[in-house]
XYZ file of C-alpha atoms in Angstrom:
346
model
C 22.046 4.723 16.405
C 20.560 7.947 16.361
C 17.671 8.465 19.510
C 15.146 11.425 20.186
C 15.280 13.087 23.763
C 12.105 10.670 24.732
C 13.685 7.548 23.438
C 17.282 8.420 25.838
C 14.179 8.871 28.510
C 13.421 5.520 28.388
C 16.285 3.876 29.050
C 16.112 0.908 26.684
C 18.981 -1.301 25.201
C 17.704 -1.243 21.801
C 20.295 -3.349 20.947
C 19.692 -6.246 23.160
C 15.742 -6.497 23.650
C 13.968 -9.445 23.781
C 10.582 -10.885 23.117
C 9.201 -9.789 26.332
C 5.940 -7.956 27.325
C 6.627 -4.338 27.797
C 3.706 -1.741 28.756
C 3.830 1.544 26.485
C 1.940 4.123 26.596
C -1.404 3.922 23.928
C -3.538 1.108 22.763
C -6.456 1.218 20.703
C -9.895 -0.540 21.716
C -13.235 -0.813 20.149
C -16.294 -2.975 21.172
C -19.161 -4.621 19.450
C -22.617 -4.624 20.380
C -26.357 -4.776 19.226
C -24.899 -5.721 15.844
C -22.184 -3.499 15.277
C -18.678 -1.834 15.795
C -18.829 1.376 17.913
C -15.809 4.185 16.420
C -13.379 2.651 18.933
C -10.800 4.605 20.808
C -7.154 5.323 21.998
C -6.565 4.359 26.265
C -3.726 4.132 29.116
C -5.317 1.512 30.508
C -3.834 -2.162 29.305
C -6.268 -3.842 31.659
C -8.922 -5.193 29.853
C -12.373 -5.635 31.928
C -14.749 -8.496 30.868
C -17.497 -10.602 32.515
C -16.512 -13.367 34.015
C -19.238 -15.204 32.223
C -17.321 -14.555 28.834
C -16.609 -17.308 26.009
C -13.255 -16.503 25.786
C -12.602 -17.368 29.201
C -14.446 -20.954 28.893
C -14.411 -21.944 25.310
C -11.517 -20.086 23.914
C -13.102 -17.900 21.692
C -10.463 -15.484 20.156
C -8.171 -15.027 17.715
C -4.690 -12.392 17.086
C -2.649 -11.328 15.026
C 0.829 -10.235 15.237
C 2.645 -7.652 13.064
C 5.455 -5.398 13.509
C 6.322 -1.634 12.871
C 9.747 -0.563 11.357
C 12.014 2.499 11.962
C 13.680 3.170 8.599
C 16.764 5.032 7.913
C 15.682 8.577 7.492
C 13.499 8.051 10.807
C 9.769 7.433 9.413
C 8.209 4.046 10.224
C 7.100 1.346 8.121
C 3.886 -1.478 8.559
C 4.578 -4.578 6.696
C 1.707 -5.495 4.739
C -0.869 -4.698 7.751
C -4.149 -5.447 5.314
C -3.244 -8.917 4.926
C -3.125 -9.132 8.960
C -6.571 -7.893 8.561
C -7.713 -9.909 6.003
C -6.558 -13.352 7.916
C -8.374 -12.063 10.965
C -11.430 -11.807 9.196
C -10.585 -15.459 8.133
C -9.881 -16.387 11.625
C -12.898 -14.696 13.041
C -15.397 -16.442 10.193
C -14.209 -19.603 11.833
C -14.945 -19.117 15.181
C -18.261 -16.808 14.538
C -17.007 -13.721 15.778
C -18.120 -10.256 14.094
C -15.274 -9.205 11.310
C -13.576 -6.045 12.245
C -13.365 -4.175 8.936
C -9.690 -3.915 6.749
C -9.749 -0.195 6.406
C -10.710 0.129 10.060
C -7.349 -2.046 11.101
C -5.055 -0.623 9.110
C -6.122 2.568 10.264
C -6.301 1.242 14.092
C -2.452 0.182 13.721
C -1.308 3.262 12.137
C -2.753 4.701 15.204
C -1.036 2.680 17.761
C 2.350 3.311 16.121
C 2.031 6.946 16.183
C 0.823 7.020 19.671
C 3.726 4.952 20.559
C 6.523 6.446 18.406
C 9.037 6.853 21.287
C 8.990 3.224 21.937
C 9.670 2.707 18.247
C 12.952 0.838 17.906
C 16.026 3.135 16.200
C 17.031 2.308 12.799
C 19.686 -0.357 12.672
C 19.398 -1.711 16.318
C 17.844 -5.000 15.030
C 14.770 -4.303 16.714
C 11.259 -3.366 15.880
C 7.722 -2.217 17.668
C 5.416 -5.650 17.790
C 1.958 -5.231 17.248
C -0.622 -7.537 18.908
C -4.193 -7.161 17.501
C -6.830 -9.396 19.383
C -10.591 -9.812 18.951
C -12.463 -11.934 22.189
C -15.889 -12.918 23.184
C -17.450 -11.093 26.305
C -20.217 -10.909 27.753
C -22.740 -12.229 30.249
C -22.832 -16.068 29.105
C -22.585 -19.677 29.903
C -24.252 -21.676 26.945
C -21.801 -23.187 24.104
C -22.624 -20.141 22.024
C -20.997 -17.360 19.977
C -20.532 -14.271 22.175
C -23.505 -11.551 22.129
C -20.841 -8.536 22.399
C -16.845 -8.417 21.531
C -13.762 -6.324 21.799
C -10.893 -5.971 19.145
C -7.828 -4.503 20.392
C -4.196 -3.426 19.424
C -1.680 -2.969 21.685
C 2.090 -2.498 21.112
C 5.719 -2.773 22.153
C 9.397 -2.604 21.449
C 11.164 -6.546 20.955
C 14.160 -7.870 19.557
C 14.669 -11.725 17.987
C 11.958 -14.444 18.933
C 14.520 -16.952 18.627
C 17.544 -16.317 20.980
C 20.546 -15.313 18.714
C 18.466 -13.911 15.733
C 20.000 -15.176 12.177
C 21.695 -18.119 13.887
C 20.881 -21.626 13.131
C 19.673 -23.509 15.823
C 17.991 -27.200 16.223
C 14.737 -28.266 16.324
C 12.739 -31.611 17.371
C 10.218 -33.418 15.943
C 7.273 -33.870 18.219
C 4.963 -36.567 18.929
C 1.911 -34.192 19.326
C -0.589 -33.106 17.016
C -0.779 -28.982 16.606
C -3.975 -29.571 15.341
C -6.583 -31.417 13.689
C -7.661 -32.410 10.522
C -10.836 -30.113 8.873
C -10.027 -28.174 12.712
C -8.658 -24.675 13.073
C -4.992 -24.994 12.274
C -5.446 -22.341 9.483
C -6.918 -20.037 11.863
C -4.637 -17.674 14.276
C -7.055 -18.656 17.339
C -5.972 -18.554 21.074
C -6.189 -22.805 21.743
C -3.728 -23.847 18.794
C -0.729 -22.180 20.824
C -2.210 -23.433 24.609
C -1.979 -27.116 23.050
C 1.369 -26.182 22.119
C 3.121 -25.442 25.474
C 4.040 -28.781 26.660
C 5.228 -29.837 23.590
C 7.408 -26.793 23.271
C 8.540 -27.178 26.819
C 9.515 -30.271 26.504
C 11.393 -29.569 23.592
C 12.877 -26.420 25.817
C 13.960 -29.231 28.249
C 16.388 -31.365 25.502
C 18.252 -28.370 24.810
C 15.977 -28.059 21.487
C 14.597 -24.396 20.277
C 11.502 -25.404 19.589
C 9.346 -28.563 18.381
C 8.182 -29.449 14.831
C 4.910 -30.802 13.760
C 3.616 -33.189 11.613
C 0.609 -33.814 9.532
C -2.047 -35.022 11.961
C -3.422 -37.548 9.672
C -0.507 -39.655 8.686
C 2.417 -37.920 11.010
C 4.575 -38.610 7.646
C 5.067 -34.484 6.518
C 6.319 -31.571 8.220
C 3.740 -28.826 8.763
C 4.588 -25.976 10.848
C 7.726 -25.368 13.079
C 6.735 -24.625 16.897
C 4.473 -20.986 16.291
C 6.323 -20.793 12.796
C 6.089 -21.837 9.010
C 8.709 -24.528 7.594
C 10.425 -23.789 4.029
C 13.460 -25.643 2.648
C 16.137 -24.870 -0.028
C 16.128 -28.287 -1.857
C 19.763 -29.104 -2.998
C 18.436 -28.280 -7.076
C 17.612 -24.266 -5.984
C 14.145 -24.632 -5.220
C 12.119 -22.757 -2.460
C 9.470 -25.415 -1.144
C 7.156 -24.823 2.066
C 4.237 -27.439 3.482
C 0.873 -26.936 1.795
C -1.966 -28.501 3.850
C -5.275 -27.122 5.068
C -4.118 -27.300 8.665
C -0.860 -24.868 8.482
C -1.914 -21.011 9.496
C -1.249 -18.855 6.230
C 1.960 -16.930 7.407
C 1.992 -13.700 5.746
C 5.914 -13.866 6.225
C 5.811 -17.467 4.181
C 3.980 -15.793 1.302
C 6.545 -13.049 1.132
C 9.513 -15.216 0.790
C 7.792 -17.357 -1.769
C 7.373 -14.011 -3.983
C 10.795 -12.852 -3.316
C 12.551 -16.162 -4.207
C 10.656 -16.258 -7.181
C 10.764 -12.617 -8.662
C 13.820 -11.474 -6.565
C 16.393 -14.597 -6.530
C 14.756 -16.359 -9.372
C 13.994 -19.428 -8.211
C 11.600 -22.171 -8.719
C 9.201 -22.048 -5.942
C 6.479 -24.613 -4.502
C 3.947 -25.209 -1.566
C 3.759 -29.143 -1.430
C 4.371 -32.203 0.858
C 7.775 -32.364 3.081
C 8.324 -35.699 4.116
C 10.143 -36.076 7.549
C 11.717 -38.998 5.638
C 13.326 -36.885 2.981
C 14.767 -34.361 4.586
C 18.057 -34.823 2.607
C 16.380 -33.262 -0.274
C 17.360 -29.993 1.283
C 20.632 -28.210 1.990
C 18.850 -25.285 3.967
C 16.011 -25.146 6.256
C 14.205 -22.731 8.172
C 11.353 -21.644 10.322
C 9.729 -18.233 9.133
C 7.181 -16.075 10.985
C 6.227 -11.960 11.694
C 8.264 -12.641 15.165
C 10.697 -15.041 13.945
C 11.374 -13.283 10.675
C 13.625 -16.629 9.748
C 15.154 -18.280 12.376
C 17.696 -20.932 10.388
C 17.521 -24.364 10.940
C 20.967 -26.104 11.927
C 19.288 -29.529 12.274
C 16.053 -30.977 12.952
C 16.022 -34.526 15.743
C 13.741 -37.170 14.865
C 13.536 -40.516 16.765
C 17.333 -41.243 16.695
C 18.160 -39.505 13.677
C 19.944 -36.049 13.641
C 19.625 -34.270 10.384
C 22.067 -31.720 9.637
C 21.078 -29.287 6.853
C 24.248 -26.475 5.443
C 25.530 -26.092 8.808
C 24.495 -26.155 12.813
C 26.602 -22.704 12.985
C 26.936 -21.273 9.849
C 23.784 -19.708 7.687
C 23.071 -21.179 4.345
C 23.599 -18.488 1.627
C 20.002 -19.251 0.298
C 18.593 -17.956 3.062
C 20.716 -15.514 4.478
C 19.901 -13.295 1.048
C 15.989 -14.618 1.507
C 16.446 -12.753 5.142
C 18.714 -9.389 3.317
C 15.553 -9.153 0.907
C 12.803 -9.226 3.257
C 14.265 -7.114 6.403
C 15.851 -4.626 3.664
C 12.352 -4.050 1.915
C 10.520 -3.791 6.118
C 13.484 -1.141 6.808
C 13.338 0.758 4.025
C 16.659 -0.021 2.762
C 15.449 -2.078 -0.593
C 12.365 -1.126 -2.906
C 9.150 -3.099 -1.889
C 6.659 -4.590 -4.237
C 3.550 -2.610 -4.811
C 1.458 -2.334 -1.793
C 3.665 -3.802 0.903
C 4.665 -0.523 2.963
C 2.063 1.113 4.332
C 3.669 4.595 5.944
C 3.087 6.024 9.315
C 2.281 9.450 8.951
């Protein structure tokens, strides 16, 4: 592990961070007003300062992204396909009626933050990376059940290690009772009140020793949809990559990714259809898969008084141990990446 002067300054264990809030030194910050973005700008300050009378504080609207910056082998930095954060934003924002912030203007806005924030950019091979957490909100002086009349998008940044405890090891997972969302509602949108709803449900799937919950279709609670904040895919026991398609799952830019490496990389038959919680002997691998959870294998999933075991509750399935080689070798730098998917921090 090879550090600069101002990275020994800091006095991190690169090695052994976790997916905790930590205040660097730069984010980036840009408001909207009488109809359009000003040029935005770099700041210290990671207080934000609204009007109490803003919609994001009563009727929760907002939306985020989350992406991640990687420190490659010969010590540049990588962004993982940072447009297509931008481009579901702008999906995410339509829905709610918020002002898009423009592609270009992101990408350029991350790039930014990362080379602000260099320092706090994880060292190659430590298993870490520098999280990036985009935001737009509603602000304002309001109190009607109306879109926002000015907003601010931000970035901030910082150094994290795993989501999941333990990082590429299997670990179980619950079905839940509750709905993540509703049918025809914003489940396909990254907006702040899909993950309130999800706390107790996540809790209380903390509380039975479980790392997280899984959710089922709203409308017939027959198919798997997401897994806790993550996407579901499964390794069926014929070679095939399948993943939930429904209108209510949020478009994980990680999901996509493994879909076109399995297919072009591994050479597998691929397909986004209906899991049935039923059928889950179809598969011999399982996993959750996310820009914070990279893949986070799953050793078996609890539902009612059934305990499905997939390959193993301790060992990962080959499937989609290469799925995970592929994916963090092409964010590293280590493996060639398809056309467009490394953007470079200059």
């Amino acid at each position: 592990m090879t550090q600069t002067a101002e990275q020994k300054a800091l006095n991190i264990d690169w090695e052994n961070l976790g997916f905790s809030y930590i205040k660097t030194d730069y984010r980036f910050i840009s408001y909207w007003k009488d109809g359009k973005w000003d040029d935005g700008e770099m700041t210290t300050d990671n207080k934000v300062h609204i009007s109490e009378g803003s919609p994001v504080l009563h009727y929760g609207q907002s939306c985020f992204e989350g992406m991640k910056a990687y420190r490659t082998k010969d010590g540049s930095i990588n962004l993982f396909r940072p447009d297509e954060n931008a481009k579901r934003m702008i999906n995410s924002c339509q829905r709610l009626l918020m002002p898009e912030f423009p592609v270009e203007k992101f990408v350029e806005a991350a790039k930014a933050v990362v080379k602000a924030n260099e320092k706090w950019v994880p060292p190659y091979n430590t298993g870490s990376t520098l999280y990036l957490r985009p935001y737009l909100m509603g602000v304002g002086d309001n109190i009607g059940v109306s879109p926002a009349t000015e907003y601010i998008f931000s970035i901030f940044a910082m150094p994290v290690g795993p989501y999941f405890k333990g990082g590429l090891t299997p670990t179980n997972f619950i079905v839940s009772d509750y709905d993540r969302a509703a049918p025809h509602g914003t489940g396909a949108a990254k907006v702040g009140g899909n993950y309130a709803s999800s706390l107790l449900p996540g809790k209380e799937a903390h509380d039975r020793n479980f790392s997280d919950c899984i959710y089922l279709d709203p409308a017939t609670h027959t198919k798997i949809e997401e897994v806790g904040s993550a996407n579901f895919f499964g390794i069926t026991k014929d070679n095939r990559f399948v993943t939930p398609k429904s209108p209510s799952i949020l478009p994980s830019i990680t999901k996509y990714s493994l879909l076109y490496l399995a297919e072009h990389h591994l050479g597998m038959e691929v397909e986004e259809g209906d899991v049935y919680i039923d059928k889950l002997d179809e598969f011999s691998e399982a996993g959750a898969c996310g820009t914070a959870a990279v893949i986070s294998p799953i050793g078996g999933i609890q539902y009612g008084d059934n305990f499905h075991v997939f390959n193993s509750e301790t060992e990962v399935g080959p499937v989609t141990r290469k799925l995970y080689e592929e994916l963090t070798g092409i964010q590293f730098g280590d493996l060639e990446a398809p056309e467009g998917w490394i953007v470079k921090v200059d």
